[in-house]
C-alpha angles and dihedrals in degrees: 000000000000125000120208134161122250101219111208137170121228100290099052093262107142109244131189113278136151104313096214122150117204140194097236151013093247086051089050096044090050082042086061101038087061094042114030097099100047087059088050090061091049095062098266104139096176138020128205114196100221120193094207100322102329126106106255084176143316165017088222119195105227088204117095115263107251 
């Protein structure tokens, strides 16, 4: 099974992000620490982990809680 990330604006549109494909969920979760700002930045508002096409969780806000 392959992970990827769904990218979405606020609203829960998909929207273009990075189209990577990884191994594992623990690949694909070190994959976002290191990346989540910069798709911020890039106008992505929300992430959903998917295992082939299935929800493993989400939609995840990238802002801070507060």
């Amino acid at each position: 099974m392959e992970y990827r990330w769904r990218y979405q604006d606020a609203h829960g549109r998909d929207v273009a992000g990075p189209d990577v494909m990884f191994t594992d969920q623990g690949e694909a979760e070190d994959w976002f620490s290191a990346q989540w700002r910069d798709l911020l930045d890039a106008g992505v508002e929300q992430v959903t982990l998917l295992r082939s096409e299935s929800e493993v969780y989400g939609p995840m806000s990238l802002h801070p809680a507060g």
